[in-house]
XYZ file of N, CA and C in Angstrom:
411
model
N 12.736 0.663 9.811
C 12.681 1.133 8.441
C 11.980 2.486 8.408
N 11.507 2.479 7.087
C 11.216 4.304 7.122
C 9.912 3.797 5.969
N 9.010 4.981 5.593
C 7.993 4.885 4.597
C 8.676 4.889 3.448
N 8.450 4.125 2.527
C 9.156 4.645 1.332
C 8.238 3.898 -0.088
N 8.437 3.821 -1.369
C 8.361 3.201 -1.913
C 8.629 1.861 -2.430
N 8.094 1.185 -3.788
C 8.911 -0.166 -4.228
C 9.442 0.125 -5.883
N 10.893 0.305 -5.647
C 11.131 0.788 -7.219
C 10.657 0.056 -8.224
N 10.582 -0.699 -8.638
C 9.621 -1.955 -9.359
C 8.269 -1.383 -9.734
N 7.570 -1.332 -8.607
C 6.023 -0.971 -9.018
C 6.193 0.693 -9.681
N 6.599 1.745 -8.856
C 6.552 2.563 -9.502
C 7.105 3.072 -11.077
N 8.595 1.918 -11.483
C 8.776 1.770 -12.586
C 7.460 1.716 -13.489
N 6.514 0.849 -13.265
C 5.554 0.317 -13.974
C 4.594 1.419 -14.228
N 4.723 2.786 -13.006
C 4.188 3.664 -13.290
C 4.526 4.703 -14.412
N 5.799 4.747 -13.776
C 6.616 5.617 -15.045
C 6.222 5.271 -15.918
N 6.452 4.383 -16.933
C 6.266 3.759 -17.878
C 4.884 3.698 -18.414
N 4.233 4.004 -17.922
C 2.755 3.951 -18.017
C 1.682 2.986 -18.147
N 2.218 1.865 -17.618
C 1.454 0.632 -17.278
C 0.258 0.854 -16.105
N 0.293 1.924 -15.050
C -0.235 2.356 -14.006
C -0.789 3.441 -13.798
N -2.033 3.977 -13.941
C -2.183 4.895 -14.138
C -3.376 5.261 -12.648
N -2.845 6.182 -11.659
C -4.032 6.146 -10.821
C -4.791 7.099 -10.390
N -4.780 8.391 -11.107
C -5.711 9.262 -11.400
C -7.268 8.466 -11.097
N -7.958 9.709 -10.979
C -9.501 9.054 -10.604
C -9.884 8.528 -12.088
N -9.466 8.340 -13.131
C -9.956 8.176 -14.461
C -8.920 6.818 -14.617
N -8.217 6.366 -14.230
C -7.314 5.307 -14.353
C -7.955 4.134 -14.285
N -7.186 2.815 -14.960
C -7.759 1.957 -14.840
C -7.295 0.668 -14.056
N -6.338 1.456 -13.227
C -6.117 0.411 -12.101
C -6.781 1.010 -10.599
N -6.866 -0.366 -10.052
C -7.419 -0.269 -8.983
C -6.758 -0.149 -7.608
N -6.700 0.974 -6.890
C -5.644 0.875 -5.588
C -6.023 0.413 -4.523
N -5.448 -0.260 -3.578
C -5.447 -1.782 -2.633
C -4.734 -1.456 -1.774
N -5.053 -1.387 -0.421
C -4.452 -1.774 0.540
C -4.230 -2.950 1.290
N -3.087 -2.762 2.149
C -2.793 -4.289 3.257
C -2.141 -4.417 4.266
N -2.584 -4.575 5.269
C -1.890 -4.899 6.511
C -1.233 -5.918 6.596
N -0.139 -5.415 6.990
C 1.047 -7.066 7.391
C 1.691 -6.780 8.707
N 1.779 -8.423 8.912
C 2.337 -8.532 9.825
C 3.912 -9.397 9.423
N 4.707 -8.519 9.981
C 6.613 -7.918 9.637
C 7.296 -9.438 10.276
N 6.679 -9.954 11.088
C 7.294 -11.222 11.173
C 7.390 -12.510 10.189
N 6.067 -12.272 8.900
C 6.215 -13.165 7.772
C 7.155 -12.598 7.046
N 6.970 -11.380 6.499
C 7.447 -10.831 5.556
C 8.526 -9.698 5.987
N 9.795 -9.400 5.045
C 10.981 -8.950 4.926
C 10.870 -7.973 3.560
N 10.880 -6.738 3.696
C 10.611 -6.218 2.597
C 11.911 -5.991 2.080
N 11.849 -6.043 0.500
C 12.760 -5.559 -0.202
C 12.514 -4.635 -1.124
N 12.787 -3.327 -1.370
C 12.046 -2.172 -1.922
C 12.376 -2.151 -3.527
N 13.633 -2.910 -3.630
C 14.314 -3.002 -5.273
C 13.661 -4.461 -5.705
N 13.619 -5.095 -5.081
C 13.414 -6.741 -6.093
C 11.818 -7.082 -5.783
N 10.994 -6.783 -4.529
C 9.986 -6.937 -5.273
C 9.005 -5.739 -5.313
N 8.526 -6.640 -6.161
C 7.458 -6.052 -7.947
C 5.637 -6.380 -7.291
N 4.949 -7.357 -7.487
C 3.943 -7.390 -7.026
C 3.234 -8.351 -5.955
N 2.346 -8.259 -5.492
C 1.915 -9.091 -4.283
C 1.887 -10.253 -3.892
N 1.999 -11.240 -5.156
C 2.902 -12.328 -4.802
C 4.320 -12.789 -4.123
N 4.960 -11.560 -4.042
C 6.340 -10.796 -3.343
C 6.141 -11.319 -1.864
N 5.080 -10.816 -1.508
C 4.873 -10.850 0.332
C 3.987 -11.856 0.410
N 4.447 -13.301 0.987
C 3.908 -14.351 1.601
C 2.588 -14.020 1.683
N 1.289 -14.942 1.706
C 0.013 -15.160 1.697
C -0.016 -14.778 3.428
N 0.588 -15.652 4.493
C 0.546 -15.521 5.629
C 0.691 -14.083 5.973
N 1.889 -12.964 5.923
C 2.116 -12.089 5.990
C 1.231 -10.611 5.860
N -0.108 -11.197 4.699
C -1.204 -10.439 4.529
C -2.306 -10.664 5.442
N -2.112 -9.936 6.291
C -3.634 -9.791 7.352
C -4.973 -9.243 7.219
N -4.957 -8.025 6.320
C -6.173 -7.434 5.879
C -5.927 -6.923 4.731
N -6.564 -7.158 3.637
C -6.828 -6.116 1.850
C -8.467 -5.396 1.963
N -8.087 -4.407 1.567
C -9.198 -3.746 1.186
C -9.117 -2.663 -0.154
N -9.892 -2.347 -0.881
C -9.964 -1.285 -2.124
C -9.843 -0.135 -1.593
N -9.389 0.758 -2.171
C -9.038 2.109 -1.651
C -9.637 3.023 -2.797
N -10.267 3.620 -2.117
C -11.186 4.754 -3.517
C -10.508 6.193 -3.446
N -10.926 7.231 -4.093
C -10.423 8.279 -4.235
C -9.140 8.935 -4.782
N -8.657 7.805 -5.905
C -7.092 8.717 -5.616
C -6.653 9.426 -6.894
N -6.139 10.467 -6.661
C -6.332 11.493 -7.544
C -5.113 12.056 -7.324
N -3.979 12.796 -8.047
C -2.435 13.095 -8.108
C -3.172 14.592 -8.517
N -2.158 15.463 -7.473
C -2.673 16.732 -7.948
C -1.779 17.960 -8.589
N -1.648 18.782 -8.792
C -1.164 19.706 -9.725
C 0.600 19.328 -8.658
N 0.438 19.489 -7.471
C 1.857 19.004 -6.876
C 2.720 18.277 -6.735
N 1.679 17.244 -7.496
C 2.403 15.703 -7.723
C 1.588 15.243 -6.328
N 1.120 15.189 -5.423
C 0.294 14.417 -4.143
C -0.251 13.467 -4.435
N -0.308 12.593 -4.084
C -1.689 11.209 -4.340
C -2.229 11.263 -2.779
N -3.612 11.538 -3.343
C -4.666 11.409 -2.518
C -5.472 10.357 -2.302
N -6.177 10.038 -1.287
C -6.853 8.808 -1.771
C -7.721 9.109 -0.064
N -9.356 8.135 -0.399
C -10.298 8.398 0.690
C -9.785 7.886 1.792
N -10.285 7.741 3.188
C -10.069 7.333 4.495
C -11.044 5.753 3.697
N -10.438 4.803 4.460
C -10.844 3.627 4.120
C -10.641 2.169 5.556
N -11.433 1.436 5.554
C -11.461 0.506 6.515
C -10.992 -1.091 6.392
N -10.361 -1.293 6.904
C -10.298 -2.708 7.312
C -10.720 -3.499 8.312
N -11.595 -4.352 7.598
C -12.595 -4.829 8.231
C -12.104 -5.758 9.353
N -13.125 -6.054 10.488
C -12.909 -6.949 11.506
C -11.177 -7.702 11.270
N -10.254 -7.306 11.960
C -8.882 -7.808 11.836
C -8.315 -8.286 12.979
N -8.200 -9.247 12.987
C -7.177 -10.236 14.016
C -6.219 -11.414 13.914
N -5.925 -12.293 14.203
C -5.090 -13.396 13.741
C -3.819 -13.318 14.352
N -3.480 -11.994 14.255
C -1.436 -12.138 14.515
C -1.378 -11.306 15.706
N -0.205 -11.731 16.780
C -0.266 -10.173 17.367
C 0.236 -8.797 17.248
N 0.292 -8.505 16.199
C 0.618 -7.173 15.848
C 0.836 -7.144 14.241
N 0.020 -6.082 13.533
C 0.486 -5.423 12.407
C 1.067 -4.287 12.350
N 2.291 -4.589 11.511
C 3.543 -3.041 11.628
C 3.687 -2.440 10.486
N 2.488 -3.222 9.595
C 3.095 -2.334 8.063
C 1.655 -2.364 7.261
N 1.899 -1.288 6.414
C 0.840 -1.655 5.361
C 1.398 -1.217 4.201
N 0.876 -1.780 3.212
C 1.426 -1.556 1.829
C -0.029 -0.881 0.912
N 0.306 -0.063 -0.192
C -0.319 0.121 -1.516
C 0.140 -0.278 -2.292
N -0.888 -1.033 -3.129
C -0.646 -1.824 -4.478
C -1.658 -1.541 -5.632
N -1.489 -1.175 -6.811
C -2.164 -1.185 -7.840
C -2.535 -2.382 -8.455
N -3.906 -2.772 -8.898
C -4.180 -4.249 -9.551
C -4.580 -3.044 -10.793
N -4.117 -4.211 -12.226
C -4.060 -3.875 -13.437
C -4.521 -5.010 -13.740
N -4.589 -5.057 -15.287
C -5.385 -6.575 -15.990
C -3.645 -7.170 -16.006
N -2.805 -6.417 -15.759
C -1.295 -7.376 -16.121
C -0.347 -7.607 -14.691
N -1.444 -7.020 -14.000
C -0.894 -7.679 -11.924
C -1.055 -6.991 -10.786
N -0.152 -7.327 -10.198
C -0.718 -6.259 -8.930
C 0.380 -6.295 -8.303
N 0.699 -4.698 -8.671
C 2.038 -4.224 -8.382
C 2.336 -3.615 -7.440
N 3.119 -3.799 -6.226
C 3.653 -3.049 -4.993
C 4.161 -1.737 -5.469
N 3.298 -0.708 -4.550
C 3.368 0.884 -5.014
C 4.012 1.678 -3.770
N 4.066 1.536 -2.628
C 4.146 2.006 -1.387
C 4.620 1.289 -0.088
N 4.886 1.455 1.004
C 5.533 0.884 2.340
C 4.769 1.449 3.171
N 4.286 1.278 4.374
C 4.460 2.638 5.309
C 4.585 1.666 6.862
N 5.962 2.088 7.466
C 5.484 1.266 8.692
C 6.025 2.564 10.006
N 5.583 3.893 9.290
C 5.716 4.715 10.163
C 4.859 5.513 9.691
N 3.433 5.543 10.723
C 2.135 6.429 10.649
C 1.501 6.244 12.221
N 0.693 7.280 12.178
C 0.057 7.275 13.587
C -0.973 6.174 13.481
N -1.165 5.415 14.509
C -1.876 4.358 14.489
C -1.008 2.778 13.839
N 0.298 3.117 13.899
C 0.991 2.218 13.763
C 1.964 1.833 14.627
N 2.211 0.218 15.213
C 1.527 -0.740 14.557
C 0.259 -0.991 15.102
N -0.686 -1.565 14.581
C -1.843 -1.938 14.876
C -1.725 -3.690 15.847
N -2.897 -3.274 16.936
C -2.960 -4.904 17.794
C -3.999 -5.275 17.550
N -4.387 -6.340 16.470
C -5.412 -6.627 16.009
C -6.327 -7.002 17.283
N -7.984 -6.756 17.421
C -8.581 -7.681 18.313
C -9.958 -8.137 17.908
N -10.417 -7.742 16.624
C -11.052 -8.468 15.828
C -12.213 -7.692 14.761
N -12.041 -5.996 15.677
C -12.800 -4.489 14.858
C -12.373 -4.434 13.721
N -13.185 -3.431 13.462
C -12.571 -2.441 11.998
C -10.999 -1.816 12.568
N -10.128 -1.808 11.835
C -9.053 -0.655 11.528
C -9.320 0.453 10.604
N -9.629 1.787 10.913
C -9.960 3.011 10.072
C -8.889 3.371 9.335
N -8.435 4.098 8.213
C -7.540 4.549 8.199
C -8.085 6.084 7.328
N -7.461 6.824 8.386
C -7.856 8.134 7.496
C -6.616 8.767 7.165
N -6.070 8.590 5.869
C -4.459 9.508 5.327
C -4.667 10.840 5.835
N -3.364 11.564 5.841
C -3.273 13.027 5.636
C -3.350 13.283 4.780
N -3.545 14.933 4.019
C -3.634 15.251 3.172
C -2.894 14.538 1.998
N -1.910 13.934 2.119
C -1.084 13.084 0.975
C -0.778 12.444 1.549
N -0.873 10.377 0.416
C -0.072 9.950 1.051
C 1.103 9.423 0.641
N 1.283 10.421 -0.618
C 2.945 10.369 -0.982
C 2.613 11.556 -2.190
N 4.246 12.287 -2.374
C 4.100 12.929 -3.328
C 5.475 13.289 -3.772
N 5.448 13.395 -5.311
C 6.216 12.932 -5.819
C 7.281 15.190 -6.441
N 8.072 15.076 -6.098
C 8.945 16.078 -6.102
C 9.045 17.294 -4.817
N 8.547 15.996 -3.486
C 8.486 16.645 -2.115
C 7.272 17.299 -1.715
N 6.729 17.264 -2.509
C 5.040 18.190 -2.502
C 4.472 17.798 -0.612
């Protein structure tokens, strides 16, 4: 597969259910999965109930994210803590939690440091300058 989005969640953005500016009031989430539970589908699902309980290996909060005059979403380098269980994670997802769910925002199972072989450390993750942006930015 390729990085991409989940049309669903970002609908919710459009629309303005999602807002993730540093002033927003949803909260952005990361997660490591492991691709042997879960089968992504980028049109049908919507939020994290979508991807099997098993399939989620590590969540953590993601601070910093801020959309900039280019359309970029930024967001801090962030950790996942002590991770092991499966042998291999090939994906991670971003998800926004709102008071009305927690909506699949992102894919990525092509980044450096991917896939990950869990052995029981932290996983770092420090983005590039963007880690998506919206009119090619």
């Amino acid at each position: 597969m390729a990085n991409t989005y989940y049309t669903r969640g970002f609908g919710h953005v459009g629309r303005g259910d999602i807002t993730l500016n540093d002033a927003g009031t949803a909260q952005l989430r990361a997660a490591l999965l492991d691709l042997t539970a879960y089968t992504p589908d980028f049109v049908a699902d919507e939020v994290l109930a979508d991807i099997p309980g098993a399939a989620v290996i590590s969540d953590v909060a993601v601070t910093g994210q801020a959309f900039g005059l280019d359309g970029a979403l930024t967001v801090d380098a962030f950790t996942f803590p002590t991770v092991w269980g499966v042998p291999s994670c090939a994906a991670m997802v971003f998800y926004a939690v709102t008071g009305g769910g927690s909506y699949l925002l992102l894919y990525f199972d092509t980044a450096t440091g991917l896939p990950v072989t869990p052995t029981g450390g932290d996983v770092v993750v420090t983005p590039a300058a963007n880690i998506f942006a919206f009119g090619g930015a």
